[in-house]
Amino acid sequence: MDTLASNEYVAQDYKSDLKPVWCPGCGDYSVIASITKALAELQLVPEEVAFVSGIGCSSRIPAYSSVYGFHGVHGRALPIATGLKMARQDLTVLVAGGDGDGFSIGGNHFMHACRRNVDLTYIVMDNSVYGMTKGQASPTTEADWGGSKLTPNGTGLLPFQPLEIALSAGASFIGRAFSGQPGELTRQICEGIHHKGFSFIHVLSPCVTYRPEQRAYKDRVHQEWQPTADRTEAFRKLLDDDGFSTGILYKGTKPAFVPETAERASFAEIEAQFAV
Ligand code: SF4
């Protein structure tokens, strides 16, 4: 990818003129600020970056950035992004969404994107609630959270564990950051973009409207992880994880899937690579 001279772009160059409609105090403000800062640090040419999202509060991010964007349908951001990257290997492809979009209806795509290891950077803003539809339990909601009239006594279900799933399924880069620590988040986004393969960055991003207690995340997060290429070690670290450890957990060496030619790229070709 061509890049222009150092410091030619600043974060503002990657922002659109649209004013975000997120609630005041929403963690997603800090996430888009970190993303645009990372793009500026990497001096990526805006026309060579594409942002794909699904549906939800956080999935509005492509509209708020000036790079190419595609606001897709619920849970389908990853297949759209995979197809784009297959056809346009020259683009830096970022994917954004939330826990409902990515881990419920999109959960199947999440696992297979990890397994395929196409060179994408997937940023999930997890607030353990469906914010856009006014506060229902999501896959990562605690079993006993009774904040929704639909589940006044909680769901009683074990929360989905995104990092364990990503590591099991074969993601080659896994990190967790907190929206309230934008420096660390920016660093992880830069590293995720640099990494050749599927990068999953799990962002604790409070929904201050439907989960106001998440304001306390700032007192609970703790920088814990240094990257390892040893999956067993990464799994061991997750056994001790309280859900608030941050850092890059795993950075593997599995090569990214790259089609021989853009014309020949297809899901069948990708799947054939993993056939037994
Ligand atoms: Fe953010 Fe929650 Fe408001 Fe959505 S509902 S914009 S996640 S604070």
Short mmCIF file of C-alpha atoms and ligand atoms in Angstrom, two decimals:
data_model
loop_
_atom_site.label_atom_id
_atom_site.label_comp_id
_atom_site.label_asym_id
_atom_site.label_seq_id
_atom_site.Cartn_x
_atom_site.Cartn_y
_atom_site.Cartn_z
CA MET A 1 0.00 0.00 0.00
CA ASP A 2 1.23 3.46 -0.86
CA THR A 3 1.44 5.86 2.01
CA LEU A 4 2.07 9.56 1.86
CA ALA A 5 4.81 11.44 3.65
CA SER A 6 4.91 11.24 7.42
CA ASN A 7 2.34 13.41 9.25
CA GLU A 8 0.48 14.32 6.09
CA TYR A 9 -2.80 13.02 7.50
CA VAL A 10 -4.27 13.84 10.89
CA ALA A 11 -7.12 12.07 12.68
CA GLN A 12 -9.62 14.68 11.54
CA ASP A 13 -8.99 13.70 7.91
CA TYR A 14 -10.64 10.33 8.57
CA LYS A 15 -13.80 11.82 10.11
CA SER A 16 -16.92 12.62 8.09
CA ASP A 17 -19.02 15.75 8.53
CA LEU A 18 -21.81 13.77 10.19
CA LYS A 19 -22.22 14.41 13.90
CA PRO A 20 -22.61 11.15 15.85
CA VAL A 21 -26.05 10.64 17.38
CA TRP A 22 -24.77 8.46 20.22
CA CYS A 23 -25.91 9.31 23.76
CA PRO A 24 -23.63 11.70 25.64
CA GLY A 25 -21.02 9.63 27.44
CA CYS A 26 -21.33 6.55 25.19
CA GLY A 27 -18.03 4.66 24.97
CA ASP A 28 -18.26 4.55 21.19
CA TYR A 29 -17.14 8.21 20.90
CA SER A 30 -13.78 7.24 22.25
CA VAL A 31 -13.58 4.21 19.96
CA ILE A 32 -14.02 6.20 16.76
CA ALA A 33 -11.51 8.73 18.05
CA SER A 34 -9.03 5.90 18.61
CA ILE A 35 -9.69 4.44 15.17
CA THR A 36 -9.11 7.74 13.36
CA LYS A 37 -6.01 8.35 15.46
CA ALA A 38 -4.68 4.91 14.53
CA LEU A 39 -5.30 5.54 10.83
CA ALA A 40 -3.40 8.82 11.13
CA GLU A 41 -0.54 7.16 12.99
CA LEU A 42 -0.28 4.61 10.19
CA GLN A 43 -0.67 7.38 7.56
CA LEU A 44 -3.07 5.26 5.55
CA VAL A 45 -4.48 6.87 2.44
CA PRO A 46 -8.22 7.30 3.14
CA GLU A 47 -9.16 6.02 -0.33
CA GLU A 48 -7.32 2.79 0.43
CA VAL A 49 -9.27 2.02 3.60
CA ALA A 50 -12.77 0.54 3.83
CA PHE A 51 -15.01 0.21 6.87
CA VAL A 52 -17.78 -2.40 7.00
CA SER A 53 -20.37 -2.72 9.76
CA GLY A 54 -23.58 -4.50 10.66
CA ILE A 55 -26.46 -3.03 12.64
CA GLY A 56 -26.49 -1.39 16.06
CA CYS A 57 -25.26 1.75 17.79
CA SER A 58 -21.59 0.96 17.15
CA SER A 59 -22.29 -0.11 13.57
CA ARG A 60 -22.90 3.53 12.70
CA ILE A 61 -19.16 4.08 12.69
CA PRO A 62 -18.65 3.90 8.88
CA ALA A 63 -20.98 6.89 8.48
CA TYR A 64 -18.85 8.90 10.84
CA SER A 65 -15.61 8.23 8.99
CA SER A 66 -14.47 9.56 5.64
CA VAL A 67 -12.99 6.30 4.35
CA TYR A 68 -15.04 4.00 2.12
CA GLY A 69 -17.86 2.45 4.10
CA PHE A 70 -20.59 -0.15 3.90
CA HIS A 71 -23.34 -0.24 6.53
CA GLY A 72 -24.56 -3.77 6.08
CA VAL A 73 -27.32 -5.88 7.56
CA HIS A 74 -27.54 -7.36 11.03
CA GLY A 75 -24.72 -9.80 11.77
CA ARG A 76 -23.39 -9.85 8.21
CA ALA A 77 -20.49 -7.42 8.41
CA LEU A 78 -17.82 -10.13 8.36
CA PRO A 79 -18.92 -11.97 5.19
CA ILE A 80 -19.23 -8.64 3.39
CA ALA A 81 -15.78 -7.59 4.56
CA THR A 82 -14.33 -10.99 3.63
CA GLY A 83 -15.67 -10.70 0.10
CA LEU A 84 -14.32 -7.18 -0.21
CA LYS A 85 -10.86 -8.17 0.97
CA MET A 86 -10.81 -11.15 -1.40
CA ALA A 87 -11.60 -8.91 -4.35
CA ARG A 88 -9.45 -5.96 -3.25
CA GLN A 89 -6.31 -7.19 -1.53
CA ASP A 90 -4.88 -3.68 -1.73
CA LEU A 91 -7.47 -2.25 0.70
CA THR A 92 -7.11 -2.09 4.46
CA VAL A 93 -10.45 -3.49 5.58
CA LEU A 94 -11.81 -2.66 9.04
CA VAL A 95 -14.98 -4.16 10.47
CA ALA A 96 -17.01 -2.69 13.34
CA GLY A 97 -19.99 -3.81 15.36
CA GLY A 98 -21.34 -4.65 18.75
CA ASP A 99 -21.91 -7.73 20.88
CA GLY A 100 -25.47 -8.30 19.65
CA ASP A 101 -24.59 -7.93 16.00
CA GLY A 102 -21.33 -9.88 16.18
CA PHE A 103 -21.98 -12.64 18.68
CA SER A 104 -25.68 -13.43 18.29
CA ILE A 105 -26.98 -13.32 14.74
CA GLY A 106 -23.39 -12.88 13.54
CA GLY A 107 -21.88 -15.53 15.81
CA ASN A 108 -21.55 -18.10 13.09
CA HIS A 109 -19.75 -15.64 10.83
CA PHE A 110 -17.48 -14.64 13.72
CA MET A 111 -16.26 -18.20 14.25
CA HIS A 112 -15.65 -18.81 10.56
CA ALA A 113 -13.90 -15.49 10.05
CA CYS A 114 -11.50 -16.49 12.84
CA ARG A 115 -10.96 -19.83 11.15
CA ARG A 116 -10.43 -18.41 7.67
CA ASN A 117 -7.87 -15.88 8.89
CA VAL A 118 -8.48 -13.37 6.12
CA ASP A 119 -6.59 -10.12 6.75
CA LEU A 120 -9.32 -8.07 8.46
CA THR A 121 -9.36 -6.00 11.65
CA TYR A 122 -12.59 -6.63 13.57
CA ILE A 123 -13.37 -4.12 16.34
CA VAL A 124 -16.27 -5.16 18.56
CA MET A 125 -17.68 -2.59 20.98
CA ASP A 126 -19.09 -4.79 23.72
CA ASN A 127 -21.52 -3.26 26.23
CA SER A 128 -23.46 -6.44 27.04
CA VAL A 129 -26.77 -4.97 25.90
CA TYR A 130 -28.80 -4.24 22.76
CA GLY A 131 -28.64 -0.45 23.07
CA MET A 132 -30.24 0.60 19.80
CA THR A 133 -33.43 -1.33 20.54
CA LYS A 134 -33.63 0.08 24.07
CA GLY A 135 -31.86 -2.32 26.34
CA GLN A 136 -32.40 -6.05 25.90
CA ALA A 137 -29.97 -8.75 27.08
CA SER A 138 -27.29 -9.63 24.53
CA PRO A 139 -25.08 -12.74 24.26
CA THR A 140 -22.49 -11.24 26.63
CA THR A 141 -24.98 -10.07 29.28
CA GLU A 142 -24.51 -11.46 32.76
CA ALA A 143 -26.95 -14.32 33.53
CA ASP A 144 -28.61 -12.45 36.42
CA TRP A 145 -28.98 -8.99 34.84
CA GLY A 146 -32.64 -8.06 35.24
CA GLY A 147 -32.57 -4.62 33.65
CA SER A 148 -34.88 -5.53 30.77
CA LYS A 149 -38.63 -6.09 31.06
CA LEU A 150 -38.15 -9.04 28.72
CA THR A 151 -35.87 -10.79 31.23
CA PRO A 152 -36.69 -9.28 34.65
CA ASN A 153 -34.99 -12.15 36.45
CA GLY A 154 -32.07 -12.37 34.04
CA THR A 155 -31.60 -14.78 31.18
CA GLY A 156 -30.06 -17.50 33.32
CA LEU A 157 -27.66 -18.16 30.46
CA LEU A 158 -23.90 -18.29 30.59
CA PRO A 159 -22.49 -15.27 28.76
CA PHE A 160 -20.79 -15.84 25.42
CA GLN A 161 -17.00 -15.75 25.81
CA PRO A 162 -15.68 -13.91 22.74
CA LEU A 163 -11.96 -14.32 23.38
CA GLU A 164 -12.16 -18.04 24.14
CA ILE A 165 -14.24 -18.56 21.00
CA ALA A 166 -11.83 -16.51 18.88
CA LEU A 167 -8.81 -18.40 20.18
CA SER A 168 -10.49 -21.78 19.72
CA ALA A 169 -11.65 -20.94 16.21
CA GLY A 170 -8.23 -19.81 15.00
CA ALA A 171 -8.07 -16.00 15.11
CA SER A 172 -4.42 -15.05 14.74
CA PHE A 173 -4.55 -11.79 16.71
CA ILE A 174 -6.67 -11.23 19.82
CA GLY A 175 -6.71 -8.21 22.12
CA ARG A 176 -8.95 -6.50 24.62
CA ALA A 177 -9.08 -2.78 25.36
CA PHE A 178 -11.29 -0.30 27.21
CA SER A 179 -12.84 2.70 25.49
CA GLY A 180 -11.83 4.84 28.46
CA GLN A 181 -8.15 4.14 27.74
CA PRO A 182 -7.85 5.48 24.18
CA GLY A 183 -4.04 5.32 24.09
CA GLU A 184 -4.02 1.56 24.61
CA LEU A 185 -6.96 1.11 22.25
CA THR A 186 -5.20 3.09 19.51
CA ARG A 187 -2.06 1.00 19.99
CA GLN A 188 -4.03 -2.24 19.62
CA ILE A 189 -5.83 -1.00 16.51
CA CYS A 190 -2.49 -0.06 14.93
CA GLU A 191 -1.06 -3.48 15.75
CA GLY A 192 -4.20 -5.22 14.56
CA ILE A 193 -4.03 -3.45 11.21
CA HIS A 194 -0.32 -4.26 10.90
CA HIS A 195 -0.95 -7.92 11.65
CA LYS A 196 -1.45 -10.04 8.56
CA GLY A 197 -4.46 -12.19 9.33
CA PHE A 198 -7.74 -11.92 11.23
CA SER A 199 -7.35 -9.45 14.11
CA PHE A 200 -10.05 -9.38 16.76
CA ILE A 201 -10.09 -6.45 19.17
CA HIS A 202 -12.64 -6.76 21.96
CA VAL A 203 -13.46 -3.30 23.29
CA LEU A 204 -15.27 -2.79 26.59
CA SER A 205 -17.38 0.21 25.58
CA PRO A 206 -19.99 1.23 28.17
CA CYS A 207 -23.63 1.86 27.28
CA VAL A 208 -24.27 4.63 29.79
CA THR A 209 -27.99 4.74 28.99
CA TYR A 210 -29.08 1.13 29.48
CA ARG A 211 -26.14 -0.12 31.57
CA PRO A 212 -25.17 2.97 33.62
CA GLU A 213 -23.35 0.75 36.10
CA GLN A 214 -20.76 0.17 33.36
CA ARG A 215 -19.34 3.60 34.21
CA ALA A 216 -17.48 1.65 36.89
CA TYR A 217 -15.48 -0.21 34.23
CA LYS A 218 -12.78 2.40 34.63
CA ASP A 219 -12.13 1.08 38.15
CA ARG A 220 -12.19 -2.55 37.09
CA VAL A 221 -9.98 -2.77 34.01
CA HIS A 222 -6.38 -3.75 34.50
CA GLN A 223 -3.59 -4.00 31.96
CA GLU A 224 -2.60 -7.61 32.16
CA TRP A 225 -1.55 -9.24 28.93
CA GLN A 226 1.59 -9.24 26.86
CA PRO A 227 1.23 -10.96 23.48
CA THR A 228 2.18 -14.59 23.17
CA ALA A 229 2.28 -16.84 20.11
CA ASP A 230 1.62 -19.87 22.33
CA ARG A 231 -2.08 -20.78 22.23
CA THR A 232 -1.83 -22.95 25.34
CA GLU A 233 -0.39 -20.04 27.28
CA ALA A 234 -3.13 -17.76 25.94
CA PHE A 235 -5.81 -20.25 27.02
CA ARG A 236 -4.25 -20.41 30.50
CA LYS A 237 -4.42 -16.63 30.76
CA LEU A 238 -8.09 -16.73 29.85
CA LEU A 239 -8.75 -19.20 32.67
CA ASP A 240 -7.67 -16.48 35.09
CA ASP A 241 -9.44 -13.67 33.25
CA ASP A 242 -12.09 -11.72 35.17
CA GLY A 243 -13.41 -10.11 31.98
CA PHE A 244 -11.50 -6.88 32.60
CA SER A 245 -7.94 -7.86 31.67
CA THR A 246 -6.63 -5.73 28.83
CA GLY A 247 -3.72 -5.98 26.42
CA ILE A 248 -2.87 -8.11 23.42
CA LEU A 249 -3.53 -11.69 24.46
CA TYR A 250 -2.38 -13.62 21.41
CA LYS A 251 -0.44 -12.93 18.26
CA GLY A 252 0.04 -16.05 16.18
CA THR A 253 2.08 -16.75 13.10
CA LYS A 254 -0.51 -18.55 10.96
CA PRO A 255 -0.34 -16.99 7.49
CA ALA A 256 -3.33 -14.97 6.36
CA PHE A 257 -5.46 -16.47 3.65
CA VAL A 258 -4.58 -14.81 0.35
CA PRO A 259 -6.22 -15.94 -2.91
CA GLU A 260 -3.91 -16.72 -5.80
CA THR A 261 -5.68 -14.11 -7.87
CA ALA A 262 -8.56 -11.81 -7.11
CA GLU A 263 -10.51 -13.31 -10.01
CA ARG A 264 -10.29 -16.80 -8.56
CA ALA A 265 -11.12 -15.83 -5.02
CA SER A 266 -14.27 -17.45 -3.69
CA PHE A 267 -15.59 -18.88 -0.46
CA ALA A 268 -15.28 -22.34 -1.99
CA GLU A 269 -11.57 -21.73 -2.50
CA ILE A 270 -11.16 -20.57 1.08
CA GLU A 271 -13.11 -23.53 2.44
CA ALA A 272 -11.04 -25.94 0.32
CA GLN A 273 -7.95 -24.79 2.14
CA PHE A 274 -9.35 -26.24 5.38
CA ALA A 275 -10.85 -29.40 3.93
CA VAL A 276 -9.68 -32.61 5.65
FE1 SF4 B 1 -24.25 4.25 23.30
FE2 SF4 B 1 -26.03 2.86 24.72
FE3 SF4 B 1 -26.69 5.26 23.76
FE4 SF4 B 1 -26.36 3.18 22.11
S1 SF4 B 1 -27.94 3.39 23.68
S2 SF4 B 1 -25.57 5.26 21.79
S3 SF4 B 1 -24.66 2.06 23.12
S4 SF4 B 1 -25.09 4.84 25.30
#
